[in-house]
Amino acid sequence: MQPPKAADASDAEPRPDKEAESPAGHSAGSTLASADAAQAERVSGDEPLLPARVHRPSDLLRLLIGVLAVVVLFSVAAFAHGTTTGLEEDINKGTGQAPDLLIKLAGLVSSIAVLLVPVAFAIERLIKRDGLRIADGVLAAVLAHGVTLATDLWVAKSASDTVQDALTQPQPGDAFSDPVHGYLAPVIAYMTAVGMARRPRWRVVLWVVLLLDAFAMLVGGYTTPFSIVLTVLIGWTVAYGTLYAVGSPNVRPTGQHLMAGLRHVGFRPVTAMRAEDAPDSGDQSDRGRRYLVSLEHGPPLDVTVVDREQQAQGFFYRVWRRLTLRGFTQRRSIQSLRQALEQEALLAYAAIAAGANAPKLIATSELGPDAVMLVYEHIGGRSLDALEDAEITDEVVRGAWQQVKALQSRRIAHRRLTGDAILVDRFGKVFVTDLRGGEIAAGDLVLRMDIAQLLTTTGLRVGPERAVAAALAVLGPDTVADCLPLLQPIALSRSTRAQLRRLARERSQRERDAVLEASGAAKRARAEDAHPAGDAGRKAARKSLRTEKQAEKRAMDDALEEAREEDLLSQIRREVLLIRPQAPVEPVRLERIKPRTLFSFIAGAIAAYFLISQVTEADFGAVVEQAEWGWVAAALGFSALSYVAAAMSLLGFVPERVSFGRTVLAQVAGSFVKIVAPAAVGGVALNTRFLQRSGVRPGLAVASVGASQLFGLGCHILLLGAFGYLTGTEKTPSSLTPSRTVIAGLLTVAVLVLVVTAIPFLRKFVVTRVRSLFAGVVPRMLDVVQRPQKLLTGIGGMLLLTGVFVMCLDASIRAFSGPDTPHLSYASIAVVFLAGNALGSAAPTPGGMGAVEGALTLGLIAVGLPKEVAAPAVLLFRLMTLWLPVLPGWLCFNHLTRKGEL
């Protein structure tokens, strides 16, 4: 820890300005300064150095909003030509009667004021020793000027006619006005970066100048409304981008400012010790800095300081929760400091009025315009997370539940009942703290979430039995049972979810270790059970090999069943159901939108845009007339043959006997499933379910599908490398030199392998995943290797599957190829298909929509196929392999479901 005096050096320059701008102005600043000087030597040296600059999430948010607004503006200008033209005509009619003298006078005054106002503000800032802000503003102005020049060049050279009409006005001499005003955008960026908009007097002057300049240019016919809006957006966006990139000057109050603020509200502090905070848990990262302050007379105080930087922490997480969760309200993503102060004070008073043990709030105050402090009576306890397991008695757990009962009697929700929020003093009395994120007049759903959270928090420390028993003793069975539908990870705090994930990883590791131990024990027993030498011994060994392998599988399954553990939430549900068996346990749906759904929507929108752009450019009449329907029929035949190949590739890794016909139907049903789920996910789940219904044990079914996927991945990589090598040698067959793309790909893979092996975290992650893969999949592959017929079926199915898809794509290309169309080799088509299929499997969209179409089209164009042929060929290929099989897949899915085979 560094002394506060050293920490205060980081904001020595901006602080006088902040005090000068405060309501109390000169008197408050002089009082705080004198108190600082008087108490400087008495501040405890525990305050860490503060960074000179901070990167505010609010600046990043404004940057993203500005970029989105610019994109929307260009979209409107491009697609709403009638609207932009009508708006310009209305403005010209409305301003056409303005006197010419008034227009010239307004233009002269505004052009002078736009230059003088920034200079005047810079002089004022330099007088107050705030040169850093001026430097930020100059940098933002330079960057805005560069963006302006780039935008003008793009609009003049590459933009569509509608965009040019919306942003420019014709001028004498066959010239056009600038799309973005080169002098106005830098001025806006400068004034935004230096913070003029946050000062009332300067803000009024700023808006008057901007409006006057816009009026003069519009009436004079030198610009358009869209050009003015674009100029403002560019200046505003570049300013906040600059502020986020370089950081804003840190004006956070230090320990010495805290001491001065306490003296200002009537206390006489002696020392201020910074309290040790728990590790950042994500959902509590904005609770403020805490100090233990000793006074000249009386007990010590607990003081919480909240500033703008800490208040903005976790902003994007809160925004995501507001967007994705439904059914209950959350506080605003970013509150003003006044709102945060009032909310915490209200919750503190309401909790004590409800009879709960909460720290008593005795004073509040502002520490300048960028921070507030809340002064509490000192409790002197330790949090539940800091207690040893032996110290958490049943009385302590019941005391925590009594505080929740008191809060809920007045409809107060805490919203953060983690271990950090429960405090136990040296007498065993339980207090509830961190009420700032709470809610008064809360609904039933939020109150039940508090119960579910505290059940999980206490269950993590004392186990589910004691946690549920204490809750039942205080709240009663009905109240506890009502929270079971809310007992799900999404309803819990972020730190609690992280703990549950860690426990889940530990359980999985124990299960894997048990399976490996059972497998090793069976192998050692088989090695010890040696058979006599000679022909009779070898025959006996061969006869008993199958029996021993089956016994080993049973031993591994039994070990897995014995090692399998319930997660904590399931154990809590089971304990509650012992008391209330009829309690509802079906989870309440809290997610408004899932991340996968959002990604699918975004990818689908991109795919739709890509397809629409391709469709609008294609002349379907000519395409249909020129299509070779014989090749279309061949593409359809190859698509149908792919389901037979897929069935072979699956059954080749299933030693058990499974009907080949039903397996083909299951693969056809998969064409329907992959429309509603990502391709790599839907097919795995459907094949696993099908094998289980066909009599294969669950563990073996998962291992078989995993072995098929693993072998398919290896086959895919080998084929991609082989065909890529052949593609590179086509032009120079005598040298057999691979293409530069293949070499670059191999070098990239090598670099990635080196990076993974060099970074401990990545190495541990890969080793853990590979170990879990070898625990179940590799033994299954060893079983298949001992059956050459099965292995040949699996390998042949995978090669046939790739071959028929390549032939289908080739037939689709030939269906639209003319006499002048260059002929592509099968190696080139295979490389394009394998690369596009890999992207489709990685894309989180149903059937790889968007990613596959784009990759295949760009790949075919890259290998020399004209765009006029590549686009309809890809559409035909996707029609045959993705869209046409949907209806047969739906019929097969329903048929297998009715038969109980899915």
Tab-separated table of N, CA, C and O in Angstrom, residues 347 349-358 398-414 417 430-432 435 439-441 447 450-451 454 474-475 479:
chain	number	residue	atom	x	y	z
A	347	LEU	N	-32.256	2.170	1.161
A	347	LEU	CA	-32.227	0.759	1.540
A	347	LEU	C	-31.694	0.572	2.948
A	347	LEU	O	-32.172	-0.305	3.693
A	349	TYR	N	-31.939	2.680	5.552
A	349	TYR	CA	-32.977	3.059	6.511
A	349	TYR	C	-34.132	2.054	6.500
A	349	TYR	O	-34.683	1.699	7.554
A	350	ALA	N	-34.514	1.571	5.310
A	350	ALA	CA	-35.630	0.630	5.217
A	350	ALA	C	-35.290	-0.698	5.877
A	350	ALA	O	-36.148	-1.330	6.513
A	351	ALA	N	-34.036	-1.168	5.734
A	351	ALA	CA	-33.652	-2.437	6.353
A	351	ALA	C	-33.712	-2.364	7.865
A	351	ALA	O	-34.208	-3.285	8.535
A	352	ILE	N	-33.237	-1.280	8.437
A	352	ILE	CA	-33.296	-1.138	9.900
A	352	ILE	C	-34.742	-1.002	10.359
A	352	ILE	O	-35.153	-1.568	11.381
A	353	ALA	N	-35.559	-0.273	9.622
A	353	ALA	CA	-36.977	-0.144	9.982
A	353	ALA	C	-37.693	-1.480	9.920
A	353	ALA	O	-38.661	-1.708	10.662
A	354	ALA	N	-37.226	-2.395	9.061
A	354	ALA	CA	-37.843	-3.712	8.955
A	354	ALA	C	-37.407	-4.647	10.068
A	354	ALA	O	-37.940	-5.758	10.173
A	355	GLY	N	-36.452	-4.242	10.897
A	355	GLY	CA	-35.998	-5.077	11.999
A	355	GLY	C	-34.779	-5.913	11.670
A	355	GLY	O	-34.385	-6.758	12.488
A	356	ALA	N	-34.153	-5.684	10.523
A	356	ALA	CA	-32.969	-6.447	10.158
A	356	ALA	C	-31.736	-5.816	10.791
A	356	ALA	O	-31.702	-4.611	11.080
A	357	ASN	N	-30.718	-6.636	11.017
A	357	ASN	CA	-29.437	-6.147	11.517
A	357	ASN	C	-28.630	-5.649	10.324
A	357	ASN	O	-28.082	-6.428	9.558
A	358	ALA	N	-28.593	-4.350	10.162
A	358	ALA	CA	-27.863	-3.733	9.056
A	358	ALA	C	-27.029	-2.594	9.611
A	358	ALA	O	-27.389	-1.988	10.640
A	398	ARG	N	-28.860	-19.794	10.835
A	398	ARG	CA	-30.232	-19.340	11.144
A	398	ARG	C	-30.287	-17.826	11.289
A	398	ARG	O	-31.282	-17.190	10.916
A	399	GLY	N	-29.212	-17.216	11.813
A	399	GLY	CA	-29.190	-15.757	11.919
A	399	GLY	C	-29.248	-15.089	10.554
A	399	GLY	O	-29.917	-14.066	10.383
A	400	ALA	N	-28.567	-15.673	9.573
A	400	ALA	CA	-28.642	-15.117	8.213
A	400	ALA	C	-30.060	-15.211	7.666
A	400	ALA	O	-30.573	-14.271	7.044
A	401	TRP	N	-30.721	-16.346	7.909
A	401	TRP	CA	-32.092	-16.492	7.431
A	401	TRP	C	-33.052	-15.562	8.171
A	401	TRP	O	-34.040	-15.078	7.581
A	402	GLN	N	-32.778	-15.262	9.427
A	402	GLN	CA	-33.638	-14.321	10.162
A	402	GLN	C	-33.547	-12.919	9.576
A	402	GLN	O	-34.546	-12.188	9.553
A	403	GLN	N	-32.363	-12.548	9.083
A	403	GLN	CA	-32.243	-11.236	8.440
A	403	GLN	C	-33.044	-11.184	7.144
A	403	GLN	O	-33.711	-10.187	6.847
A	404	VAL	N	-33.008	-12.268	6.379
A	404	VAL	CA	-33.791	-12.321	5.146
A	404	VAL	C	-35.278	-12.275	5.459
A	404	VAL	O	-36.064	-11.614	4.770
A	405	LYS	N	-35.684	-12.977	6.507
A	405	LYS	CA	-37.102	-12.961	6.887
A	405	LYS	C	-37.543	-11.558	7.266
A	405	LYS	O	-38.650	-11.110	6.889
A	406	ALA	N	-36.685	-10.834	7.994
A	406	ALA	CA	-37.029	-9.463	8.362
A	406	ALA	C	-37.138	-8.569	7.136
A	406	ALA	O	-38.068	-7.761	7.016
A	407	LEU	N	-36.219	-8.702	6.204
A	407	LEU	CA	-36.274	-7.888	4.991
A	407	LEU	C	-37.528	-8.204	4.181
A	407	LEU	O	-38.217	-7.296	3.691
A	408	GLN	N	-37.825	-9.476	4.031
A	408	GLN	CA	-38.959	-9.845	3.190
A	408	GLN	C	-40.296	-9.540	3.855
A	408	GLN	O	-41.314	-9.457	3.155
A	409	SER	N	-40.301	-9.345	5.159
A	409	SER	CA	-41.554	-8.938	5.811
A	409	SER	C	-41.991	-7.557	5.363
A	409	SER	O	-43.175	-7.227	5.446
A	410	ARG	N	-41.046	-6.733	4.888
A	410	ARG	CA	-41.360	-5.400	4.356
A	410	ARG	C	-41.130	-5.329	2.853
A	410	ARG	O	-40.969	-4.232	2.317
A	411	ARG	N	-41.106	-6.482	2.201
A	411	ARG	CA	-40.961	-6.556	0.737
A	411	ARG	C	-39.665	-5.898	0.268
A	411	ARG	O	-39.610	-5.196	-0.748
A	412	ILE	N	-38.581	-6.148	0.982
A	412	ILE	CA	-37.270	-5.626	0.602
A	412	ILE	C	-36.447	-6.779	0.051
A	412	ILE	O	-36.282	-7.811	0.709
A	413	ALA	N	-35.932	-6.621	-1.143
A	413	ALA	CA	-35.069	-7.625	-1.761
A	413	ALA	C	-33.628	-7.142	-1.687
A	413	ALA	O	-33.333	-5.967	-1.920
A	414	HIS	N	-32.746	-8.066	-1.366
A	414	HIS	CA	-31.338	-7.715	-1.238
A	414	HIS	C	-30.622	-7.780	-2.590
A	414	HIS	O	-29.830	-6.906	-2.929
A	417	LEU	N	-27.148	-11.673	-2.023
A	417	LEU	CA	-26.941	-12.431	-0.788
A	417	LEU	C	-25.830	-13.467	-0.986
A	417	LEU	O	-26.039	-14.670	-0.875
A	430	VAL	N	-25.377	-11.708	13.422
A	430	VAL	CA	-25.316	-11.674	11.961
A	430	VAL	C	-25.886	-10.353	11.453
A	430	VAL	O	-26.970	-9.928	11.885
A	431	PHE	N	-25.161	-9.732	10.531
A	431	PHE	CA	-25.598	-8.495	9.889
A	431	PHE	C	-25.678	-8.744	8.383
A	431	PHE	O	-24.948	-9.566	7.827
A	432	VAL	N	-26.547	-8.003	7.740
A	432	VAL	CA	-26.650	-8.049	6.287
A	432	VAL	C	-26.184	-6.699	5.755
A	432	VAL	O	-26.607	-5.634	6.216
A	435	LEU	N	-26.368	-3.349	0.716
A	435	LEU	CA	-27.768	-3.196	0.321
A	435	LEU	C	-27.945	-2.294	-0.890
A	435	LEU	O	-29.080	-2.059	-1.312
A	439	GLU	N	-33.799	-3.611	-3.536
A	439	GLU	CA	-35.018	-3.097	-4.140
A	439	GLU	C	-36.113	-3.086	-3.078
A	439	GLU	O	-36.284	-4.062	-2.334
A	440	ILE	N	-36.841	-1.994	-2.991
A	440	ILE	CA	-37.983	-1.917	-2.085
A	440	ILE	C	-39.261	-2.207	-2.877
A	440	ILE	O	-39.278	-2.113	-4.100
A	441	ALA	N	-40.312	-2.578	-2.148
A	441	ALA	CA	-41.582	-2.960	-2.780
A	441	ALA	C	-41.338	-4.004	-3.867
A	441	ALA	O	-41.884	-3.925	-4.968
A	447	LEU	N	-38.142	-11.753	-4.498
A	447	LEU	CA	-37.991	-12.251	-3.132
A	447	LEU	C	-37.649	-13.735	-3.129
A	447	LEU	O	-36.816	-14.192	-2.329
A	450	ASP	N	-34.029	-14.234	-3.862
A	450	ASP	CA	-33.167	-14.033	-2.694
A	450	ASP	C	-33.059	-15.314	-1.875
A	450	ASP	O	-31.972	-15.670	-1.397
A	451	ILE	N	-34.176	-16.012	-1.707
A	451	ILE	CA	-34.149	-17.269	-0.951
A	451	ILE	C	-33.314	-18.309	-1.677
A	451	ILE	O	-32.494	-19.017	-1.064
A	454	LEU	N	-29.580	-17.390	-1.198
A	454	LEU	CA	-29.036	-17.680	0.129
A	454	LEU	C	-28.971	-19.182	0.380
A	454	LEU	O	-28.055	-19.665	1.065
A	474	VAL	N	-36.622	-21.258	9.908
A	474	VAL	CA	-36.905	-19.820	10.010
A	474	VAL	C	-38.070	-19.412	9.117
A	474	VAL	O	-38.985	-18.697	9.553
A	475	LEU	N	-38.071	-19.846	7.852
A	475	LEU	CA	-39.072	-19.390	6.898
A	475	LEU	C	-40.272	-20.307	6.791
A	475	LEU	O	-41.346	-19.868	6.359
A	479	THR	N	-42.638	-21.494	2.164
A	479	THR	CA	-41.841	-20.409	1.588
A	479	THR	C	-40.597	-20.944	0.913
A	479	THR	O	-40.211	-20.489	-0.182
